[in-house]
CSV table of C-alpha atoms in Angstrom, one decimal:
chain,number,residue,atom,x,y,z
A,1,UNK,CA,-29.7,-21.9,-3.8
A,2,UNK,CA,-28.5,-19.1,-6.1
A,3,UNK,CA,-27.4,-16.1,-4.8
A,4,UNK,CA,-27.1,-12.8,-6.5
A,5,UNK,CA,-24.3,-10.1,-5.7
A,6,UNK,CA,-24.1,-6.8,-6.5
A,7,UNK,CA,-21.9,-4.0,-7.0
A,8,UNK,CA,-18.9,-7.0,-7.1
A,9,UNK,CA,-15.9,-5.5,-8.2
A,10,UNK,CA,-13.4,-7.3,-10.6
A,11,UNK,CA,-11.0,-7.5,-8.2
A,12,UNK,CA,-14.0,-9.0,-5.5
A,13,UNK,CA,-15.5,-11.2,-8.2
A,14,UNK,CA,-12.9,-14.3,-7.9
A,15,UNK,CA,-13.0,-14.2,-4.2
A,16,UNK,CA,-16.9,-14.3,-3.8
A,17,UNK,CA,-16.8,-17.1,-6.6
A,18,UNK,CA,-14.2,-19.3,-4.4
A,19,UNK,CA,-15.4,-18.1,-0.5
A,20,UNK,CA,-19.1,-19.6,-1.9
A,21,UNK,CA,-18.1,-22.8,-3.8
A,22,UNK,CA,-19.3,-25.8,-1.9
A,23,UNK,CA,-22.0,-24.3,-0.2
A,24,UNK,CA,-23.8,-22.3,-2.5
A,25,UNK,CA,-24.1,-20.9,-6.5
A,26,UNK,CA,-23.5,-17.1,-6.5
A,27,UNK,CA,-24.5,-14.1,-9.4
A,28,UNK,CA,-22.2,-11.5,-9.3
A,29,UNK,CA,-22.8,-8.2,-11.2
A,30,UNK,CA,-21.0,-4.7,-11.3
A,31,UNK,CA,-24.0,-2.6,-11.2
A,32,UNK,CA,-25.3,-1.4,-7.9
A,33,UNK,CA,-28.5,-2.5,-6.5
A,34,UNK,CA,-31.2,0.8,-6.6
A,35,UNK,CA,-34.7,1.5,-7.7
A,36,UNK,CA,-34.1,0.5,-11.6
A,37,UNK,CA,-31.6,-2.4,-10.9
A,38,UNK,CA,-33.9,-4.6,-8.2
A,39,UNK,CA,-36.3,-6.5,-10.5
A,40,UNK,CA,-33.1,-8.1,-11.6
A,41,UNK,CA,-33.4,-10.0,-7.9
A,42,UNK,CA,-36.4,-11.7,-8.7
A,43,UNK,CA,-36.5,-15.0,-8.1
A,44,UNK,CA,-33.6,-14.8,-5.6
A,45,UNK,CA,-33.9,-15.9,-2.2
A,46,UNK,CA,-30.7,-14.0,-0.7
A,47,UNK,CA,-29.0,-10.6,-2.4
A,48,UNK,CA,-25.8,-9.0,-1.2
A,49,UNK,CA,-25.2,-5.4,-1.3
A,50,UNK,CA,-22.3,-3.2,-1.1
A,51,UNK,CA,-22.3,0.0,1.1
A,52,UNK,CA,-23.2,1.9,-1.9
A,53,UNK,CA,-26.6,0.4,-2.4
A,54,UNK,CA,-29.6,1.7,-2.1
A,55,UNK,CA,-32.2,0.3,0.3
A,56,UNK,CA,-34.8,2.3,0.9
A,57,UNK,CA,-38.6,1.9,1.3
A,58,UNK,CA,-38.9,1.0,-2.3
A,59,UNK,CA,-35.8,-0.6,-3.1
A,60,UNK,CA,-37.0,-3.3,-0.3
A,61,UNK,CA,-40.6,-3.2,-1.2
A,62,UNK,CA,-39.4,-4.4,-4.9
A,63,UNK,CA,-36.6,-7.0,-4.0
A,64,UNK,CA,-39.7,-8.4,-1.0
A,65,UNK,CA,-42.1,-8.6,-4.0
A,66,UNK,CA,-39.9,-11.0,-6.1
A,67,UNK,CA,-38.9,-13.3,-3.3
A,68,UNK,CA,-35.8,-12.0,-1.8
A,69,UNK,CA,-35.8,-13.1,1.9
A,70,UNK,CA,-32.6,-12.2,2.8
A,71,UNK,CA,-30.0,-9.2,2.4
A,72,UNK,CA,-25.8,-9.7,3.0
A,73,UNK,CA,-24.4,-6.6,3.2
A,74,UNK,CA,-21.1,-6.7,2.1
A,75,UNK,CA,-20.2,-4.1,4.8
A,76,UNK,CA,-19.8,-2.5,8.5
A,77,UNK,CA,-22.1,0.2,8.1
A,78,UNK,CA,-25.7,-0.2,7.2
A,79,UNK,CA,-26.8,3.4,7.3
A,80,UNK,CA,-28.3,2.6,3.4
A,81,UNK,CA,-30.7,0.2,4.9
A,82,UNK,CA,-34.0,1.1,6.2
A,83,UNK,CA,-34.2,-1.4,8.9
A,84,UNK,CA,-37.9,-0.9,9.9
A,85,UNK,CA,-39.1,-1.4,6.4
A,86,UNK,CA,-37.0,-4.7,6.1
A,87,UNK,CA,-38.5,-5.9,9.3
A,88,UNK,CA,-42.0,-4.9,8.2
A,89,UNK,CA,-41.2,-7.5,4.9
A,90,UNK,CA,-40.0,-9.8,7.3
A,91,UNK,CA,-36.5,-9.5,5.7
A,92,UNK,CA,-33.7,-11.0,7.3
A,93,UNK,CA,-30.8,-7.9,7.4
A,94,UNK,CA,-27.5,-9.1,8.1
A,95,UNK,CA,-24.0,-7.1,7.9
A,96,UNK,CA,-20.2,-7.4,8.6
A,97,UNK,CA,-19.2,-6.7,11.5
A,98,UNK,CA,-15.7,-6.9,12.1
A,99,UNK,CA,-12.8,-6.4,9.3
A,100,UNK,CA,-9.1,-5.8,9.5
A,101,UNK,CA,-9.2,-2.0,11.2
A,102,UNK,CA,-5.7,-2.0,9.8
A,103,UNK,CA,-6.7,-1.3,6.1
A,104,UNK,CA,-8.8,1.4,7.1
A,105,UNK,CA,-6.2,3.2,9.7
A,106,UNK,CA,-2.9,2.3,6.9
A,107,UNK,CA,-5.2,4.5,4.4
A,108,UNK,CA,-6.0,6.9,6.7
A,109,UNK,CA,-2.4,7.8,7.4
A,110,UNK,CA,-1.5,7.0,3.9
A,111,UNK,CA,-3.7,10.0,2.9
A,112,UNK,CA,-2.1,12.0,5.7
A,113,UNK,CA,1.2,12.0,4.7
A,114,UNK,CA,-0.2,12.4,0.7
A,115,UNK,CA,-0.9,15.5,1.4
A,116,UNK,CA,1.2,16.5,4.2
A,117,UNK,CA,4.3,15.8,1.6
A,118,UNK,CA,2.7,16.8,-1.4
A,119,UNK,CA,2.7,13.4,-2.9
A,120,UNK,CA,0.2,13.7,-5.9
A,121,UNK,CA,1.6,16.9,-7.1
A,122,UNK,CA,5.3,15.7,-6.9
A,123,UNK,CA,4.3,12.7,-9.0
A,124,UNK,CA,2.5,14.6,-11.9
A,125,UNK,CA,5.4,16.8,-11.8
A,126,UNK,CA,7.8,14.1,-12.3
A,127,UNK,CA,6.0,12.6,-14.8
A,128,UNK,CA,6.1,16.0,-16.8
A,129,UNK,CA,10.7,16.1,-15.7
A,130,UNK,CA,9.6,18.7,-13.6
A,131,UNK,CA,12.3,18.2,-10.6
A,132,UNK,CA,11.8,21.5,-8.6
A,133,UNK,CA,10.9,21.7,-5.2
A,134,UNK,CA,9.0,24.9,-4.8
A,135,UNK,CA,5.5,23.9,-3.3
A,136,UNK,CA,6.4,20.6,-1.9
A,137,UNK,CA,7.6,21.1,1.5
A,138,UNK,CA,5.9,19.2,4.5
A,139,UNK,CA,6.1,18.9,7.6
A,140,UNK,CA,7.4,16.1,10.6
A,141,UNK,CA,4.5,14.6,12.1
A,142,UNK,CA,6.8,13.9,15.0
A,143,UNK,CA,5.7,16.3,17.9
A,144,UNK,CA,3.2,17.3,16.6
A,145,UNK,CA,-0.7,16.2,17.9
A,146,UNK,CA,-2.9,13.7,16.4
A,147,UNK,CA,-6.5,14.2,17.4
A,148,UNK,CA,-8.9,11.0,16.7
A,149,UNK,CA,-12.3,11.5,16.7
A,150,UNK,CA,-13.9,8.2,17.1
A,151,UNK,CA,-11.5,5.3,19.2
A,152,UNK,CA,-12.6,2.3,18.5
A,153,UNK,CA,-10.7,-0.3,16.8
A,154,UNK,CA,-9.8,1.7,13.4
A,155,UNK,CA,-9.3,4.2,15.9
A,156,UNK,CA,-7.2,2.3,18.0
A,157,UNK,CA,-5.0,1.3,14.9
A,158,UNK,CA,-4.3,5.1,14.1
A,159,UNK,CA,-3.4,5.7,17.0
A,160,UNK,CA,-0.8,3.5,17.5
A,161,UNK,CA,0.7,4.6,14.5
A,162,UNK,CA,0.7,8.1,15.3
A,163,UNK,CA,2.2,6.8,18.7
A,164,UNK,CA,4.7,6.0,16.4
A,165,UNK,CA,5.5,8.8,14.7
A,166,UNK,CA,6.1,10.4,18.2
A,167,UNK,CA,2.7,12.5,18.0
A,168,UNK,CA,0.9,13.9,21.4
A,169,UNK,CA,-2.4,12.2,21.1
A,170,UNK,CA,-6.3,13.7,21.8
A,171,UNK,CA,-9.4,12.0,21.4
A,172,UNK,CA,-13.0,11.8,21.6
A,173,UNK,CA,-15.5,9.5,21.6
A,174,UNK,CA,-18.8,8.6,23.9
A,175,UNK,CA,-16.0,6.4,25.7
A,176,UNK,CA,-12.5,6.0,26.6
A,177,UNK,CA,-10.3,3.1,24.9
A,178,UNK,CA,-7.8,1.9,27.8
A,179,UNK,CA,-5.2,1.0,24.8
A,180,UNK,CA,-5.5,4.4,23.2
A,181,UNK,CA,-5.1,5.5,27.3
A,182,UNK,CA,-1.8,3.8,27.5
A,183,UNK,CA,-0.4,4.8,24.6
A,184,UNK,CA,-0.8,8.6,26.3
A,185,UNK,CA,-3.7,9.2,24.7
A,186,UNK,CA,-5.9,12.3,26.2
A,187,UNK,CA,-9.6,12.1,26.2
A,188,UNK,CA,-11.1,16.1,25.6
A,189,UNK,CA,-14.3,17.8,23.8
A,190,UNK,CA,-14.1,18.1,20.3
A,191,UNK,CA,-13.9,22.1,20.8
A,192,UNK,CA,-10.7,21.5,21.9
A,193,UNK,CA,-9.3,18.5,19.9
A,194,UNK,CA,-10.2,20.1,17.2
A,195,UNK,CA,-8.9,23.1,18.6
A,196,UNK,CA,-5.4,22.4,19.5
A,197,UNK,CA,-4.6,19.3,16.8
A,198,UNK,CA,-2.4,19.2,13.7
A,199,UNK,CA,-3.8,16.4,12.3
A,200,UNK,CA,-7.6,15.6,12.6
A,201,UNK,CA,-8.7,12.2,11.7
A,202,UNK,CA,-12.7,10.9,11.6
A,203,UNK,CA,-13.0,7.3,12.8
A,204,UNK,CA,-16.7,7.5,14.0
A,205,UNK,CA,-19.9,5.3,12.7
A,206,UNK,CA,-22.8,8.1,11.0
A,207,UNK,CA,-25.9,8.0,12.9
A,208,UNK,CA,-27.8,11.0,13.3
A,209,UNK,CA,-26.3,12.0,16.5
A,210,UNK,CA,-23.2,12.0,14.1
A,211,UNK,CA,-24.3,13.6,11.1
A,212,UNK,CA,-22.6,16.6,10.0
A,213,UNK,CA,-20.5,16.2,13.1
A,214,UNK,CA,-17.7,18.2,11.4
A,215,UNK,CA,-19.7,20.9,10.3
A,216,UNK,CA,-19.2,24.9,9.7
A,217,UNK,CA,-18.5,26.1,13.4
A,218,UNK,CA,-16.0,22.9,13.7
A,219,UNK,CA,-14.4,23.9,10.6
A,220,UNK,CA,-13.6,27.3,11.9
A,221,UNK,CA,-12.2,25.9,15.2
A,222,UNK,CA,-9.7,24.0,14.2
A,223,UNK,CA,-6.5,25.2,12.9
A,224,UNK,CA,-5.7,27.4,10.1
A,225,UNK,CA,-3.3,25.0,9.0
A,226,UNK,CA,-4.3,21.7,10.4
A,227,UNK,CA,-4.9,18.4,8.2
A,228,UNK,CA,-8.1,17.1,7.6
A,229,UNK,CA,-8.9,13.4,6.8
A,230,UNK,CA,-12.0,11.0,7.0
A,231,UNK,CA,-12.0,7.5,6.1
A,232,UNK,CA,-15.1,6.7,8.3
A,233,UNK,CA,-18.3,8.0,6.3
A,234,UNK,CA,-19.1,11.1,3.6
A,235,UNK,CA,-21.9,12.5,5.9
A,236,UNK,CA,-19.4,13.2,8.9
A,237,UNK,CA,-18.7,16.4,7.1
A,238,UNK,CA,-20.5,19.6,6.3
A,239,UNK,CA,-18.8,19.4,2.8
A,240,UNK,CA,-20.4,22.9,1.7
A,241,UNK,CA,-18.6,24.4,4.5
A,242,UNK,CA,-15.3,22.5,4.3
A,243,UNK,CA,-15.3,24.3,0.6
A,244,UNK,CA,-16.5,27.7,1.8
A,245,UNK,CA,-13.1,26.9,4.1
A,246,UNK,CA,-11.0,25.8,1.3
A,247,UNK,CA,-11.6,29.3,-0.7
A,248,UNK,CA,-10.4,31.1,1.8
A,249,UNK,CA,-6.9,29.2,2.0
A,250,UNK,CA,-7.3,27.3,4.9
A,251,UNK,CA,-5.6,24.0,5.9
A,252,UNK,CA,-2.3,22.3,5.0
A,253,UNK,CA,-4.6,19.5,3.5
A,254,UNK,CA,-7.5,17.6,3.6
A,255,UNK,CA,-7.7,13.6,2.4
A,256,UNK,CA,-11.2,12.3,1.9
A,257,UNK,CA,-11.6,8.8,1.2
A,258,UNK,CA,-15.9,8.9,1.3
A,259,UNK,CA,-18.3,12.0,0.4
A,260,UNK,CA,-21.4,12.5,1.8
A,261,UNK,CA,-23.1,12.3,-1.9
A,262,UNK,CA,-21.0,9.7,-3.1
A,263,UNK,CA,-24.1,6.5,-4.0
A,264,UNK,CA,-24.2,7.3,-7.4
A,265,UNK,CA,-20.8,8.2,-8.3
A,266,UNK,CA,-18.0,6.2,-7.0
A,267,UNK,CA,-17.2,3.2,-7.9
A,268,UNK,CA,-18.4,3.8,-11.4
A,269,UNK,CA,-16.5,5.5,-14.1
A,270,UNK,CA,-18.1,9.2,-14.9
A,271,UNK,CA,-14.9,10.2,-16.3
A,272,UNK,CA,-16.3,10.6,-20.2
A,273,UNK,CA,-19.3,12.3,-18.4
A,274,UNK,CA,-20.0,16.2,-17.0
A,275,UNK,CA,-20.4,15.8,-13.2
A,276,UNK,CA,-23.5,17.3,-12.0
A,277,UNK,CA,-22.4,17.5,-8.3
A,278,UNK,CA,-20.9,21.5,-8.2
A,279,UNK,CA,-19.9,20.7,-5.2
A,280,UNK,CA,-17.5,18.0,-5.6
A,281,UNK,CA,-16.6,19.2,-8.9
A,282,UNK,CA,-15.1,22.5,-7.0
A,283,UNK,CA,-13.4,20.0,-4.0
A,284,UNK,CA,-11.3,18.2,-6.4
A,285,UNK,CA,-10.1,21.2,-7.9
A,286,UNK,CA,-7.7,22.6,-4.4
A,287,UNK,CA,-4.3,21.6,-4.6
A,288,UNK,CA,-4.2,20.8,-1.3
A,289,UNK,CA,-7.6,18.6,-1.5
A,290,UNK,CA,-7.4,14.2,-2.1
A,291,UNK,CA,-10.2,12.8,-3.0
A,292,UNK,CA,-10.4,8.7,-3.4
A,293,UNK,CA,-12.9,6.5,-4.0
A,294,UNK,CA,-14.1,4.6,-0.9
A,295,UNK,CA,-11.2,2.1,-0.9
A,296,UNK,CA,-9.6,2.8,2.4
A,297,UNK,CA,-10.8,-0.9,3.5
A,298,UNK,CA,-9.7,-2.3,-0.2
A,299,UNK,CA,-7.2,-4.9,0.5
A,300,UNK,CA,-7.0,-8.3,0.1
A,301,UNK,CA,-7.1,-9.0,3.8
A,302,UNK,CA,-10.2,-6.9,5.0
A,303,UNK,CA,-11.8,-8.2,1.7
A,304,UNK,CA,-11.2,-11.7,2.5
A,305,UNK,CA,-12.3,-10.8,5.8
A,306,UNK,CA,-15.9,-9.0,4.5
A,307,UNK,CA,-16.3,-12.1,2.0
A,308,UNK,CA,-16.0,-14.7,4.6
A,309,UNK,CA,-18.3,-13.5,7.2
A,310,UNK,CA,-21.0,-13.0,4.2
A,311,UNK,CA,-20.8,-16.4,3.5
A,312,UNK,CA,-20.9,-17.2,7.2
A,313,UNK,CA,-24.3,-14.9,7.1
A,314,UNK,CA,-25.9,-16.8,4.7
A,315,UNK,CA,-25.1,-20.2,5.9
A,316,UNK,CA,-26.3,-19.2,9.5
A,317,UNK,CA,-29.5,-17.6,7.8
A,318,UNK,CA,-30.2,-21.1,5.8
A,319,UNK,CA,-29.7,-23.0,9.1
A,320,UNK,CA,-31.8,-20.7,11.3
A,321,UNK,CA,-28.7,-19.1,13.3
A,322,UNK,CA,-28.5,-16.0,14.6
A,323,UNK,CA,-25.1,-13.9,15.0
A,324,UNK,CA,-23.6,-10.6,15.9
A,325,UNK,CA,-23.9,-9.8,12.7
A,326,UNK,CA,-27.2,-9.8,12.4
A,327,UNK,CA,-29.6,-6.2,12.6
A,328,UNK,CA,-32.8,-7.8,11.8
A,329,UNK,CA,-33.5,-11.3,12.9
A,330,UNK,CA,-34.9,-13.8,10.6
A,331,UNK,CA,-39.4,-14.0,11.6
């Protein structure tokens, strides 16, 4: 059996190659699976997808028509697949459901500290033998407080670090992580952790309960000069308002590793192109404002990681198994 990948990046494309030799052939490509790329699937029994994919009703309807039985999502969150429609098709829907939370919690601090010490605009000064100072100062993270929205395992690994750094630690989530606990970590609403921390960091999965769940009144809670970052999902934040927030010269810094209109544009070059998106055109445009593109779980370990449990997928969907991993059982 042949399966077809897309949105492989170079970097990915060796690794999928390798992780499937022995048990199966594999198709990679670079473009993303939507609406005018899925009658390339025909003919293919499994596809795998990358978070960026789009898998609506039609997407599905198209990929079911030419034979494709079976999607391995190269990714934790699955909030790109309409579930009901693949079960309708009786499509088997499988994702990935553990990866190193380090990558994603090392990035998120990473980010952090980018803009907390001015990072990017030191280098481009440098790079012009510009050695001044003025503009550059930071502060110690030590002392001050870390709130963590979200505590689960990527959570978990921020917060350790930020135990590190000597931080007083908040968070909040629908329940209480004994690890984060005995690390002196303080469970409070978000009015107030967003309220009373220095550092605000996004760790929660988007579902609609969690939609916009930093949004204009948040925004305006938190502190004047508090540090903003999300690693988890785009749709987490109210983007509109975080730039209505930005004009008026608030916050130290915000790092943004996902954007809530992102399917389209990252992971794609558009730098010969005019960007239609105002609204992320005006974002990357604040000096105190990082924007990267999704890569916060980009390293060879939580790769590795992704790639093996898709191949794990796909063997346990040709033998009939059933996994953790699985959100819509083979019929």
């Amino acid at each position: 059996m042949e399966i077809l990948a897309f949105g492989v990046q170079a970097d990915e494309k060796p690794l999928i190659e390798r992780a499937f030799h022995g048990h199966h052939e594999v198709r990679c490509l670079d473009v993303f699976l939507n609406e005018d790329t899925a009658p390339i699937a025909a003919g293919y029994e499994v596809v795998s997808t990358s978070v960026n994919a789009e898998l609506g009703p039609r997407v599905l309807e198209i990929l079911s028509a030419g034979g494709t039985r079976m999607i391995a999502q190269r990714s934790t969150g699955f909030n790109n697949i309409d579930l009901k429609v693949a079960e309708r098709l009786g499509m088997t829907v499988a994702r990935v459901s553990y990866y190193s939370p380090y990558s994603v919690a090392e990035f998120a601090w990473t980010l952090a500290m980018a803009v907390n010490r001015r990072i990017v605009r030191a280098s481009t000064r440098t790079r012009d033998f510009d050695f001044r100072l003025d503009g550059l100062m930071g502060r110690d993270m030590h002392g001050r407080t870390a709130g963590v929205l979200g505590t689960g395992k990527i959570g978990e690994a921020f917060t350790r670090i930020a135990h590190g750094f000597g931080m007083r630690l908040l968070g909040w989530d629908i329940a209480e992580n004994p690890v984060c606990m005995e690390l002196g970590m303080k469970y409070v609403p978000k009015e107030q952790l967003l309220a009373e921390s220095d550092l605000v960091t996004l760790h929660v999965p988007l579902m609609p309960e969690t939609q916009r769940l930093i949004d204009a009144e948040a925004l305006k809670t938190m502190k004047d000069d508090a540090i903003l970052i999300n690693s988890s999902r785009g749709g987490l934040i109210d983007t509109a308002a975080l730039v209505a927030e930005l004009r008026e010269g608030r916050f130290t810094g915000v790092g943004l590793d996902v954007y809530e209109a992102e399917a389209g544009l990252f992971y794609v070059d558009r730098s010969l192109e005019a960007i239609e998106d105002d609204t992320l055109a005006r974002l990357v445009t604040f000096p105190n404002v990082l924007v990267s593109s999704h890569q916060a779980y980009y390293t060879e370990d939580a790769v590795g990681q992704i790639i093996e449990a898709t191949v794990g997928n796909v063997l346990d969907y040709k033998a009939g198994r059933r996994s953790e991993n699985v959100l819509v059982p083979r019929s």
